[in-house]
Short mmCIF file of C-alpha atoms in Angstrom, two decimals:
data_model
loop_
_atom_site.label_atom_id
_atom_site.label_comp_id
_atom_site.label_asym_id
_atom_site.label_seq_id
_atom_site.Cartn_x
_atom_site.Cartn_y
_atom_site.Cartn_z
CA MET P 1 0.00 0.00 0.00
CA ARG P 2 1.36 3.39 -0.95
CA LEU P 3 2.03 5.83 1.88
CA LEU P 4 -0.04 8.52 0.17
CA VAL P 5 -3.14 6.31 0.27
CA ALA P 6 -2.62 5.55 3.96
CA VAL P 7 -2.24 9.25 4.78
CA LEU P 8 -5.32 10.12 2.71
CA VAL P 9 -7.44 7.45 4.41
CA ALA P 10 -6.24 8.55 7.86
CA THR P 11 -6.97 12.21 7.08
CA LEU P 12 -10.44 11.62 5.71
CA GLY P 13 -11.21 9.09 8.44
CA GLY P 14 -10.32 11.61 11.15
CA CYS P 15 -12.38 14.27 9.41
CA LEU P 16 -15.45 12.03 9.25
CA ALA P 17 -15.10 10.77 12.83
CA LEU P 18 -14.97 14.27 14.32
CA SER P 19 -17.76 15.43 12.02
CA HIS P 20 -19.97 12.69 13.41
CA GLU P 21 -19.06 13.74 16.94
CA VAL P 22 -20.22 17.31 16.20
CA LEU P 23 -23.57 15.98 14.98
CA TRP P 24 -23.94 13.64 17.95
CA VAL P 25 -23.36 16.50 20.37
CA ARG P 26 -26.23 18.32 18.67
CA VAL P 27 -28.53 15.30 18.91
CA TYR P 28 -27.75 14.52 22.54
CA SER P 29 -27.87 18.16 23.67
CA PHE P 30 -31.26 18.57 22.01
CA ALA P 31 -32.57 15.46 23.75
CA THR P 32 -31.40 16.78 27.15
CA GLU P 33 -32.73 20.33 26.53
CA GLY P 34 -29.21 21.71 26.60
CA ALA P 35 -28.20 20.30 29.98
CA PRO P 36 -24.73 21.56 30.99
CA ASP P 37 -23.36 18.05 31.44
CA ALA P 38 -24.54 16.86 28.02
CA PHE P 39 -21.33 17.72 26.19
CA GLY P 40 -19.12 16.17 28.86
CA PHE P 41 -21.05 12.91 28.93
CA LEU P 42 -21.15 12.69 25.15
CA LEU P 43 -17.45 13.45 24.80
CA ALA P 44 -16.53 10.88 27.45
CA THR P 45 -18.71 8.30 25.71
CA TYR P 46 -17.19 9.12 22.34
CA LEU P 47 -13.62 8.82 23.64
CA ALA P 48 -14.43 5.61 25.49
CA GLY P 49 -15.85 4.18 22.28
CA LEU P 50 -12.74 5.15 20.33
CA ALA P 51 -10.56 3.57 23.01
CA GLY P 52 -12.65 0.41 22.98
CA GLY P 53 -12.46 0.18 19.20
CA SER P 54 -8.69 0.69 19.31
CA LEU P 55 -8.35 -2.00 21.99
CA LEU P 56 -10.25 -4.53 19.90
CA ALA P 57 -8.20 -3.57 16.86
CA GLY P 58 -5.00 -4.10 18.84
CA ARG P 59 -6.07 -7.56 19.89
CA TYR P 60 -6.91 -8.43 16.31
CA CYS P 61 -3.53 -7.18 15.09
CA ARG P 62 -1.69 -9.42 17.55
CA SER P 63 -3.58 -12.51 16.43
CA ALA P 64 -4.03 -11.83 12.70
CA ALA P 65 -1.94 -13.14 9.85
CA ALA P 66 0.75 -10.83 8.52
CA GLU P 67 -0.45 -10.96 4.89
CA ARG P 68 -1.13 -7.28 4.15
CA SER P 69 -3.38 -7.05 1.11
CA GLY P 70 -6.07 -9.31 2.52
CA GLN P 71 -5.96 -7.51 5.86
CA LEU P 72 -6.27 -4.09 4.21
CA TYR P 73 -9.36 -5.33 2.43
CA ARG P 74 -10.80 -6.17 5.85
CA VAL P 75 -9.79 -2.74 7.16
CA GLY P 76 -11.83 -1.27 4.33
CA TRP P 77 -14.78 -3.30 5.57
CA VAL P 78 -14.28 -1.96 9.10
CA ILE P 79 -14.32 1.63 7.82
CA PHE P 80 -17.42 0.85 5.77
CA ALA P 81 -19.13 -0.63 8.84
CA GLY P 82 -18.21 2.48 10.83
CA ALA P 83 -19.94 4.67 8.26
CA LEU P 84 -23.08 2.57 8.49
CA ALA P 85 -23.07 2.58 12.30
CA ALA P 86 -22.56 6.35 12.46
CA PHE P 87 -25.42 6.91 10.01
CA LEU P 88 -27.81 4.98 12.26
CA VAL P 89 -26.90 6.69 15.55
CA ALA P 90 -29.24 9.69 15.39
CA PRO P 91 -32.37 7.76 14.34
CA ALA P 92 -31.58 4.99 16.84
CA VAL P 93 -31.30 7.48 19.70
CA ALA P 94 -34.48 9.26 18.58
CA HIS P 95 -36.30 5.93 18.40
CA LEU P 96 -35.26 5.03 21.94
CA VAL P 97 -36.15 8.44 23.37
CA GLY P 98 -39.45 8.25 21.50
CA ARG P 99 -40.12 4.98 23.34
CA GLY P 100 -39.55 6.62 26.73
CA VAL P 101 -35.87 5.81 27.23
CA GLU P 102 -33.97 8.49 29.17
CA PRO P 103 -31.37 10.29 27.00
CA ALA P 104 -28.54 9.21 29.32
CA SER P 105 -29.47 5.58 28.69
CA THR P 106 -28.83 6.06 24.96
CA LEU P 107 -25.13 6.78 25.47
CA PRO P 108 -24.13 3.15 24.70
CA VAL P 109 -25.43 3.72 21.16
CA PHE P 110 -22.89 6.51 20.70
CA ALA P 111 -20.17 4.36 22.28
CA LEU P 112 -20.84 1.45 19.94
CA ALA P 113 -20.72 3.64 16.84
CA SER P 114 -17.57 5.44 17.96
CA ALA P 115 -15.95 2.05 18.61
CA CYS P 116 -16.62 1.16 14.97
CA LEU P 117 -15.09 4.48 13.91
CA GLY P 118 -12.15 4.05 16.26
CA ALA P 119 -11.13 0.59 15.08
CA GLY P 120 -10.20 1.62 11.56
CA PHE P 121 -7.27 3.93 12.32
CA PRO P 122 -5.08 1.53 14.37
CA LEU P 123 -5.78 -1.25 11.85
CA LEU P 124 -4.70 1.07 9.05
CA CYS P 125 -1.50 1.97 10.90
CA HIS P 126 -0.67 -1.68 11.53
CA PHE P 127 -1.45 -3.19 8.14
CA GLY P 128 -0.91 -0.16 5.92
CA ILE P 129 2.73 0.51 6.84
CA ARG P 130 5.62 -1.81 6.06
CA ALA P 131 7.58 -3.08 9.04
CA ASP P 132 11.00 -1.79 7.95
CA GLU P 133 13.50 0.87 9.02
CA LEU P 134 11.18 3.67 7.75
CA ALA P 135 8.09 2.43 9.58
CA GLY P 136 8.36 5.10 12.30
CA ALA P 137 8.61 7.95 9.81
CA ARG P 138 5.72 6.63 7.75
CA LEU P 139 3.61 6.19 10.87
CA SER P 140 4.23 9.81 11.87
CA TYR P 141 2.89 11.00 8.50
CA VAL P 142 -0.24 8.92 8.97
CA TYR P 143 -0.75 10.34 12.46
CA VAL P 144 -0.27 13.91 11.24
CA GLY P 145 -2.84 13.27 8.54
CA ASN P 146 -5.33 11.96 11.10
CA ILE P 147 -4.80 14.99 13.36
CA VAL P 148 -5.21 17.41 10.47
CA GLY P 149 -8.35 15.63 9.31
CA SER P 150 -9.83 15.58 12.80
CA THR P 151 -9.24 19.31 13.18
CA LEU P 152 -10.74 20.08 9.79
CA GLY P 153 -13.74 17.86 10.52
CA SER P 154 -14.64 19.83 13.64
CA LEU P 155 -14.12 23.21 11.99
CA VAL P 156 -15.69 22.57 8.60
CA THR P 157 -18.69 20.67 9.92
CA GLY P 158 -19.26 22.83 12.99
CA LEU P 159 -18.79 26.21 11.35
CA VAL P 160 -19.75 25.67 7.70
CA LEU P 161 -21.72 22.52 6.93
CA LEU P 162 -24.22 22.92 9.79
CA ASP P 163 -25.15 26.27 8.26
CA VAL P 164 -25.61 24.72 4.81
CA LEU P 165 -27.16 21.29 5.34
CA PRO P 166 -29.77 20.01 7.81
CA LEU P 167 -28.90 17.06 10.01
CA ARG P 168 -30.46 14.45 7.71
CA GLU P 169 -28.64 15.52 4.55
CA LEU P 170 -25.39 16.01 6.42
CA ASN P 171 -25.55 12.51 7.89
CA VAL P 172 -26.26 11.07 4.44
CA ALA P 173 -23.28 12.94 2.99
CA LEU P 174 -20.97 11.77 5.78
CA ALA P 175 -22.20 8.18 5.47
CA ILE P 176 -21.60 8.14 1.72
CA ALA P 177 -18.14 9.66 2.22
CA GLY P 178 -17.30 7.05 4.86
CA ALA P 179 -18.53 4.19 2.71
CA ALA P 180 -16.56 5.54 -0.25
CA LEU P 181 -13.45 5.75 1.92
CA GLY P 182 -13.81 2.11 2.96
CA VAL P 183 -14.39 1.00 -0.62
CA MET P 184 -11.39 3.03 -1.78
CA LEU P 185 -9.24 1.05 0.62
CA MET P 186 -10.80 -2.20 -0.59
CA LEU P 187 -10.00 -1.27 -4.18
CA SER P 188 -6.40 -0.43 -3.31
CA ALA P 189 -6.04 -3.85 -1.68
CA SER P 190 -7.96 -5.83 -4.32
CA THR P 191 -5.97 -8.30 -6.40
CA THR P 192 -8.75 -9.52 -8.70
CA ALA P 193 -11.25 -7.87 -11.03
CA ARG P 194 -14.06 -9.69 -9.27
CA SER P 195 -13.26 -8.14 -5.88
CA ARG P 196 -13.07 -4.69 -7.47
CA VAL P 197 -16.48 -5.12 -9.08
CA LEU P 198 -17.96 -6.34 -5.81
CA SER P 199 -16.47 -3.36 -3.97
CA CYS P 200 -17.96 -0.89 -6.44
CA ALA P 201 -21.32 -2.68 -6.26
CA LEU P 202 -21.19 -2.46 -2.47
CA LEU P 203 -20.64 1.30 -2.65
CA ALA P 204 -23.50 1.75 -5.11
CA ALA P 205 -25.82 -0.25 -2.87
CA ALA P 206 -24.75 1.78 0.15
CA VAL P 207 -25.43 5.09 -1.59
CA VAL P 208 -28.90 3.94 -2.64
CA SER P 209 -29.62 2.65 0.88
CA PHE P 210 -28.44 5.81 2.64
CA VAL P 211 -30.37 8.14 0.35
CA GLY P 212 -33.46 5.95 0.17
CA SER P 213 -33.81 5.31 3.90
CA ALA P 214 -32.92 8.78 5.18
CA ARG P 215 -36.41 10.23 4.96
CA ALA P 216 -38.02 7.39 6.91
CA LEU P 217 -35.26 7.30 9.52
CA TYR P 218 -34.81 11.04 10.11
CA ASP P 219 -38.20 12.59 9.31
CA ASP P 220 -39.60 12.95 12.85
CA LEU P 221 -36.26 12.82 14.63
CA TYR P 222 -36.53 16.14 16.49
CA GLU P 223 -40.14 15.45 17.50
CA LYS P 224 -39.09 12.19 19.18
CA LEU P 225 -36.11 13.82 20.87
CA LEU P 226 -38.26 16.63 22.29
CA TYR P 227 -41.58 15.00 23.14
CA GLY P 228 -40.45 11.44 23.87
CA GLU P 229 -43.36 9.03 24.16
CA GLU P 230 -45.83 11.84 23.43
CA HIS P 231 -44.43 12.68 20.00
CA SER P 232 -47.37 11.12 18.17
CA GLU P 233 -49.87 13.22 20.13
CA HIS P 234 -48.04 16.46 19.40
CA GLY P 235 -47.59 15.72 15.71
CA ARG P 236 -44.96 17.09 13.37
CA PHE P 237 -43.30 20.46 13.85
CA ALA P 238 -44.53 23.29 11.67
CA HIS P 239 -40.95 24.48 11.21
CA VAL P 240 -37.50 23.06 11.88
CA ILE P 241 -34.74 25.60 11.35
CA GLU P 242 -31.17 24.34 11.66
CA ARG P 243 -28.16 26.61 11.88
CA ARG P 244 -24.67 26.14 13.18
CA GLU P 245 -25.72 28.11 16.28
CA GLY P 246 -28.43 25.57 17.08
CA VAL P 247 -31.81 24.11 16.17
CA VAL P 248 -35.06 26.06 16.50
CA THR P 249 -38.32 24.15 16.20
CA VAL P 250 -41.85 25.53 16.12
CA SER P 251 -44.89 23.42 16.95
CA ARG P 252 -48.13 23.72 15.02
CA SER P 253 -49.60 25.64 17.96
CA GLY P 254 -46.85 28.26 17.67
CA THR P 255 -44.67 27.17 20.59
CA VAL P 256 -40.99 27.89 19.94
CA TYR P 257 -38.21 25.62 21.20
CA GLY P 258 -34.52 26.38 21.03
CA GLY P 259 -32.16 23.43 21.30
CA GLY P 260 -34.98 21.29 22.67
CA SER P 261 -36.04 23.74 25.40
CA TYR P 262 -39.09 26.00 25.61
CA GLU P 263 -38.47 29.56 24.39
CA GLY P 264 -41.95 31.05 24.10
CA ILE P 265 -45.20 31.24 22.17
CA ALA P 266 -46.11 33.66 19.39
CA ASN P 267 -48.78 35.66 21.23
CA VAL P 268 -49.18 39.35 22.08
CA SER P 269 -52.52 39.34 23.91
CA PRO P 270 -52.28 40.31 27.61
CA LEU P 271 -55.78 38.99 28.36
CA PRO P 272 -55.58 36.24 31.00
CA GLU P 273 -57.61 33.75 28.95
CA LYS P 274 -55.27 34.16 25.95
CA ASP P 275 -51.94 34.89 27.60
CA GLU P 276 -50.36 31.42 27.36
CA ASN P 277 -46.84 32.85 27.40
CA ARG P 278 -47.55 35.51 30.04
CA VAL P 279 -46.63 38.26 27.60
CA LEU P 280 -48.24 40.69 30.04
CA ARG P 281 -44.75 40.82 31.55
CA ALA P 282 -43.55 42.67 28.45
CA TYR P 283 -46.27 45.30 28.83
CA LEU P 284 -45.15 45.76 32.44
CA VAL P 285 -42.18 47.86 31.27
CA SER P 286 -44.56 50.81 30.96
CA ALA P 287 -45.55 50.37 34.61
CA PHE P 288 -42.06 50.73 36.10
CA HIS P 289 -40.42 53.12 33.60
CA PRO P 290 -42.14 56.40 32.62
CA ARG P 291 -40.43 56.88 29.23
CA PRO P 292 -38.47 53.85 27.96
CA ARG P 293 -37.12 55.53 24.83
CA ASP P 294 -34.10 53.28 24.29
CA ILE P 295 -34.39 49.56 25.06
CA LEU P 296 -31.90 46.73 24.69
CA MET P 297 -33.36 43.23 24.39
CA ILE P 298 -30.97 40.31 24.80
CA GLY P 299 -32.47 37.29 23.08
CA LEU P 300 -35.40 37.23 20.67
CA GLY P 301 -37.20 34.02 21.66
CA SER P 302 -40.59 33.76 19.96
CA GLY P 303 -40.54 37.47 19.04
CA SER P 304 -43.62 38.25 21.13
CA TRP P 305 -41.82 40.59 23.53
CA LEU P 306 -40.23 42.38 20.59
CA GLN P 307 -43.63 42.94 18.99
CA VAL P 308 -45.07 44.34 22.21
CA LEU P 309 -42.21 46.69 23.03
CA ALA P 310 -41.70 47.87 19.45
CA ASN P 311 -45.29 49.10 19.49
CA ASP P 312 -44.92 51.05 22.72
CA PRO P 313 -45.36 54.66 21.53
CA ASP P 314 -42.71 55.86 24.00
CA VAL P 315 -40.04 53.57 22.54
CA GLU P 316 -37.86 55.30 19.97
CA HIS P 317 -35.16 52.67 19.46
CA LEU P 318 -35.17 48.97 20.29
CA THR P 319 -31.92 47.03 19.88
CA VAL P 320 -32.27 43.25 19.77
CA VAL P 321 -29.17 41.09 20.17
CA GLU P 322 -29.77 37.45 19.22
CA ILE P 323 -27.00 34.88 18.93
CA ASN P 324 -28.94 32.42 16.76
CA PRO P 325 -30.34 33.72 13.44
CA ALA P 326 -32.74 30.76 13.36
CA PHE P 327 -34.93 32.60 15.89
CA ILE P 328 -35.24 35.52 13.49
CA GLU P 329 -36.27 33.18 10.70
CA ALA P 330 -38.83 31.54 12.99
CA ALA P 331 -40.26 34.94 13.93
CA ARG P 332 -40.58 35.88 10.26
CA ARG P 333 -42.76 32.80 9.75
CA ALA P 334 -45.11 33.77 12.60
CA PRO P 335 -47.78 36.26 11.40
CA VAL P 336 -48.38 37.51 14.95
CA VAL P 337 -44.85 38.86 15.35
CA ALA P 338 -43.34 39.04 11.84
CA SER P 339 -44.05 42.75 11.32
CA ALA P 340 -41.88 43.69 14.31
CA LEU P 341 -38.76 42.62 12.43
CA ASP P 342 -39.40 45.35 9.85
CA ASN P 343 -40.39 48.02 12.36
CA PRO P 344 -38.15 51.09 11.76
CA LYS P 345 -37.54 51.36 15.51
CA VAL P 346 -35.96 47.90 15.63
CA GLU P 347 -32.25 47.19 15.15
CA LEU P 348 -31.45 43.47 14.87
CA LEU P 349 -27.92 42.30 15.67
CA ILE P 350 -26.59 38.75 15.37
CA ASP P 351 -24.19 38.61 18.29
CA ASP P 352 -23.68 37.34 21.80
CA GLY P 353 -25.49 39.68 24.19
CA ARG P 354 -22.70 39.74 26.72
CA ARG P 355 -20.06 40.35 24.09
CA TYR P 356 -22.15 43.19 22.67
CA LEU P 357 -22.37 44.87 26.08
CA GLY P 358 -18.63 44.47 26.50
CA ARG P 359 -17.98 46.33 23.26
CA THR P 360 -20.61 49.05 23.13
CA ALA P 361 -20.54 52.37 24.97
CA ARG P 362 -24.30 52.87 24.66
CA ARG P 363 -26.60 53.21 27.65
CA PHE P 364 -30.23 52.18 27.77
CA ASP P 365 -33.38 53.06 29.65
CA VAL P 366 -34.28 49.40 30.02
CA ILE P 367 -32.34 46.20 29.36
CA VAL P 368 -34.65 43.22 28.89
CA GLU P 369 -33.53 39.59 29.21
CA ASN P 370 -36.27 36.99 28.93
CA THR P 371 -33.59 34.39 29.53
CA ILE P 372 -33.32 30.64 29.10
CA VAL P 373 -34.03 28.43 32.11
CA HIS P 374 -31.43 28.82 34.82
CA TRP P 375 -30.12 25.22 34.71
CA ARG P 376 -29.30 25.11 30.99
CA SER P 377 -25.78 25.19 29.65
CA HIS P 378 -24.29 28.72 29.62
CA ALA P 379 -27.21 30.21 31.60
CA SER P 380 -24.69 31.52 34.14
CA LEU P 381 -23.32 33.87 31.50
CA LEU P 382 -26.66 35.71 31.67
CA LEU P 383 -27.38 35.37 35.39
CA SER P 384 -23.98 35.86 37.03
CA ARG P 385 -22.91 38.79 39.18
CA GLU P 386 -20.43 39.79 36.48
CA MET P 387 -23.16 39.94 33.83
CA LEU P 388 -25.43 41.98 36.08
CA ASP P 389 -22.59 44.40 36.82
CA LEU P 390 -22.03 44.74 33.08
CA CYS P 391 -25.70 45.51 32.50
CA ARG P 392 -25.68 47.98 35.37
CA ARG P 393 -22.92 49.99 33.73
CA HIS P 394 -25.03 50.32 30.58
CA LEU P 395 -28.15 51.76 32.23
CA LYS P 396 -29.07 55.40 32.00
CA GLN P 397 -30.10 57.41 35.04
CA GLY P 398 -33.34 55.86 36.26
CA GLY P 399 -32.82 52.84 34.02
CA ALA P 400 -33.66 49.27 34.97
CA LEU P 401 -32.59 45.74 34.17
CA TYR P 402 -35.65 43.55 33.68
CA TYR P 403 -34.79 39.88 33.46
CA ASN P 404 -36.22 36.42 33.87
CA THR P 405 -34.81 34.52 36.83
CA THR P 406 -36.85 31.46 35.79
CA MET P 407 -37.74 31.19 39.48
CA SER P 408 -34.15 30.44 40.53
CA THR P 409 -33.65 31.57 44.12
CA ALA P 410 -29.93 32.01 43.46
CA ALA P 411 -30.68 34.26 40.47
CA GLN P 412 -33.12 36.30 42.56
CA LYS P 413 -30.56 36.72 45.33
CA THR P 414 -27.81 37.68 42.89
CA GLY P 415 -29.91 40.41 41.31
CA ALA P 416 -31.10 41.74 44.66
CA THR P 417 -27.50 41.81 45.89
CA VAL P 418 -25.93 43.54 42.88
CA PHE P 419 -28.59 46.26 42.67
CA PRO P 420 -29.67 48.48 45.59
CA HIS P 421 -33.28 48.37 44.40
CA ALA P 422 -35.12 45.28 43.18
CA LEU P 423 -38.68 44.05 42.82
CA ARG P 424 -39.86 40.61 41.75
CA TYR P 425 -42.92 40.19 39.55
CA GLN P 426 -43.71 36.49 39.07
CA ASN P 427 -40.42 35.07 37.74
CA MET P 428 -39.13 38.45 36.51
CA LEU P 429 -36.82 40.72 38.49
CA ILE P 430 -36.81 44.50 38.06
CA ALA P 431 -33.42 45.79 39.25
CA SER P 432 -32.14 49.36 39.31
CA ASP P 433 -29.81 51.84 41.01
CA ASP P 434 -32.84 54.07 41.59
CA PRO P 435 -36.06 53.44 43.50
CA ILE P 436 -38.60 51.39 41.54
CA THR P 437 -42.15 52.68 41.39
CA ILE P 438 -45.02 50.74 39.83
CA ASP P 439 -47.55 53.16 38.34
CA PRO P 440 -50.80 51.26 37.65
CA ALA P 441 -52.55 54.35 36.27
CA ARG P 442 -49.85 54.93 33.64
CA PHE P 443 -49.82 51.25 32.78
CA GLU P 444 -53.59 51.11 32.33
CA GLU P 445 -53.69 54.30 30.28
CA LYS P 446 -51.02 53.03 27.91
CA LEU P 447 -52.56 49.57 27.67
CA ASP P 448 -55.92 51.06 26.68
CA ALA P 449 -54.23 52.88 23.78
CA TRP P 450 -51.75 50.12 22.83
CA GLN P 451 -52.03 48.94 19.25
CA ILE P 452 -50.15 46.27 17.30
CA ASP P 453 -50.38 46.21 13.51
CA GLY P 454 -53.10 48.86 13.77
CA ARG P 455 -55.31 46.78 16.08
CA PRO P 456 -55.90 47.48 19.80
CA VAL P 457 -54.46 44.81 22.08
CA LEU P 458 -57.58 45.00 24.25
CA PRO P 459 -60.92 44.02 22.70
CA ALA P 460 -63.59 46.65 22.13
CA GLY P 461 -65.35 47.57 25.34
CA SER P 462 -62.55 46.33 27.61
CA ARG P 463 -60.67 48.70 29.88
CA ALA P 464 -57.37 47.92 31.57
CA ALA P 465 -58.65 49.37 34.86
CA GLN P 466 -61.49 46.86 34.86
CA LEU P 467 -59.13 43.96 34.15
CA ASP P 468 -56.81 45.03 36.99
CA LEU P 469 -53.98 42.98 35.51
CA LEU P 470 -51.33 44.06 38.03
CA LYS P 471 -53.21 43.03 41.14
CA GLU P 472 -51.70 40.68 43.70
CA GLN P 473 -53.35 37.38 42.90
CA GLY P 474 -50.78 34.81 43.92
CA TRP P 475 -48.60 32.91 41.49
CA ARG P 476 -47.53 29.27 41.70
CA GLY P 477 -48.37 29.23 45.41
CA GLY P 478 -46.39 32.39 46.20
CA PRO P 479 -46.91 36.14 45.96
CA THR P 480 -46.95 37.81 42.55
CA TRP P 481 -44.94 40.76 43.86
CA GLU P 482 -42.00 40.65 46.26
CA SER P 483 -39.70 43.35 47.61
CA ARG P 484 -35.90 43.29 47.65
CA ALA P 485 -35.83 42.97 51.43
CA SER P 486 -38.11 39.95 51.32
CA ILE P 487 -36.02 38.33 48.57
CA LEU P 488 -32.79 38.75 50.56
CA ARG P 489 -34.37 37.34 53.74
CA ARG P 490 -35.76 34.34 51.90
CA THR P 491 -32.56 33.54 50.00
CA GLN P 492 -29.99 33.82 52.81
CA GLY P 493 -28.85 30.25 52.24
CA ASP P 494 -28.54 30.57 48.47
CA PRO P 495 -25.29 31.35 46.63
CA ILE P 496 -24.53 34.38 44.50
CA ILE P 497 -24.05 33.21 40.91
CA THR P 498 -20.63 34.01 39.45
CA ASP P 499 -18.86 33.18 36.22
CA ASP P 500 -16.62 30.84 38.19
CA ASN P 501 -19.14 28.86 40.24
CA MET P 502 -21.85 28.60 37.51
CA ALA P 503 -24.10 27.77 40.45
CA THR P 504 -27.46 27.32 38.72
CA GLU P 505 -26.01 24.97 36.13
CA TRP P 506 -24.47 22.51 38.55
CA TRP P 507 -25.80 22.64 42.09
CA ALA P 508 -28.07 25.59 43.01
CA PHE P 509 -31.39 24.29 41.68
CA ASP P 510 -33.83 25.71 44.27
CA THR P 511 -36.76 27.69 42.87
CA TYR P 512 -39.41 30.06 44.21
CA PRO P 513 -42.31 30.23 44.01
#
């Protein structure tokens, strides 16, 4: 076997193996709703599988015959089998989760497939390199090729291909490439015309099988991963939008999920009987700030809050920083909120909210964060003391940070500690350097006149004063409103979230109410 072929196979094999890992991280993270330990568990499983495959390959090498061409043909078969196993991972995991299996219990599926991928490289090194005085040098070239390929696989797939191809098509492409790589090795080791013809026929059959079965295997994959045993009851998603930044799915009822976790519902009605997403919280800005001319919104979600605030007559400029452009595309497909994206007041930026605050010198009347749930991966970057300090520096005189603690007692304590004034409304915290005053009369007057797309948000004949939407009515067994002093008394035993302790992601899971 020529050294160039061995290096090429090692390079492409590494590229494909790491590409599959990138896709598996996406699948497993989606199934766990973005749990912070998902990546660590998946990576450990992947590496254990590679090690197991290498161990089995080593045992085979010690017991196998030394005849090289026949062994290389078998190595080609191993690479081919690895491509097939990797292709089946995502649908197999989705099938298990759809039958009620916990995502963590599907990790052996990833381990088995990575073992198949991991066996090919040591076999190639053993049987593809002559045992002579140049064996060490040749082996180093093969290793360099594998390292380069692995690096390129992560970068190209993670940064480019995930923005171009959805998961199904990308898995098909990788499977075909892996099968072709195995067949290429078979052809290089073939000594008869018959074996070459059989190898080519095998590749053709594999291509037809991968392409032909992909739709059936992958069609309702995200539904199974999200809903589990209830996926049939919920039906198919109305939209599945895949970008390198993540996957956004929208149910037929308009519920938006980001990375497998609830993000919101496309609704702008504050009426209790219609307010499934409690969008009344967005209207509340007019109750605690008299003239919110300049607002920063970190995260778009379903777009409902954007639609509400963009139609506040006092708002002159609304900057939205969203890290995943898939949310913008989802909002454009929702008639209830789509017009907000073209509102002349609105400035849309694709960026990380924290990075944006670190770079801009602008100050805002209100900073709004309707954040992800506190236990998800990277939630600490939005809830930590350092982030709150950063927001504080970007508030104008009388300005307020208005953010979703998702009921985390640690998040409530952190906000009430960083800011001298704080007030909780349901799961939202209003935090400011200045005293916070809720003005029901101003809120009701504005709500009576509030219009979205030329239509009043309140039905004809309804008055905000009659609805009394800000009254204390209890929420989830606790008070709707809570003062800073009460929050600090209640949360004495809770930690302050920092960038270093990432408390809500790993150990501070208490909630209230």
